[in-house]
Structures are given as structure tokens and as C-alpha cells.
């Protein structure tokens, strides 16, 4: 006998016959068709509703994440002490230069300079960044510009 798709058989004992439900009393699974007599599980669609109830309890038990995540992106923060360490007098400070210095994660989000530390560098030019009021005063004192 040659081997072809039509002659392949499963190994002996590996495949079980499917339980045929609702095919007469002689089959052993007729009449109530393995569902029992009354109750929600004997009705059509009854198990699904039970599943939904169980899922509701699972949902109630899961911890909620409080609040919501704002779609308005937060400013990336750079302090004056970091600018003193990474730039020299007369430098132009822009999102690209801050990114190159490794002070921010990306040059495409908002950047704000905050006043932790003192500004020691003169003639700095700030372009494309926001600054707090105290920082603006220090920049003006050191002959710098906000563009």
C-alpha cells in the first residue's frame, strides 16, 4: 500500500471519537443532551452570561490607575548648573545643542530652563527654549539674550 494523503491514519489509540450530542437516546447523549434538566446552564446561551458575571468580579478586583494621562506634553527641564558645566562663554543654546550635550532626551519636545544653580557664563544666546523669570533675570545680568 502506497503512502498518500488519503491513506494516512492516526496512530492506534491516539484519536478519540467525538461526543455526538443530541442524536437520540440510544447514543447515550440524547434527551437533555448532557445539559441536565433546568437552570441557567441548561438554557441556550446560559454559560456565556455566567462568564460575563465572573468577568465583572475580575474587573472589580483589579486595581485602578488613578487620574488620567494628559495629552499636553510636559516640559523637559534643564537647570543653570547643567548649562555651566556643559557650555562655554558666548555659546548658542538651542534644543539641538542641549540634545547633543545629553541634557535632554529629545530635541522635539518643549524645553524649559530652571534656576537651580547660578549662571557663570557671559553672552549666552538662548534660542527655542523657555525660561523661568529668575533665569531670565540672570541671563540679562550676564549680557545674554533670549531669542
C-alpha angles and dihedrals in degrees: 000000000000123000115248136143092267094053099047112112129183118254114276111275095008098098120059125203114255115252105249107210126197097016100124136296094276089067091062091236101074131105103037092016096226092303100105121227118292136356139077094294092056092057124085111266090009097125094053092058089050089052090053091054091052091049090053089058091049090051091049091052097052115096114248123231104235124232124354139276113255118232089212105093119235122239119262106236126225121176128214092244088061091051090051091053098045106035138051133222114294095018123150110235115205135149089266094052092046090051091048090052089052095241095123135036098228136007092219100071129073117281128202127189112218128196105246104136129006127285110243100170125090131217096017117168116211116198129177095001134104123228137196119249093254090052092050089055092051092048091052091048090054092048093253129144136227110211 
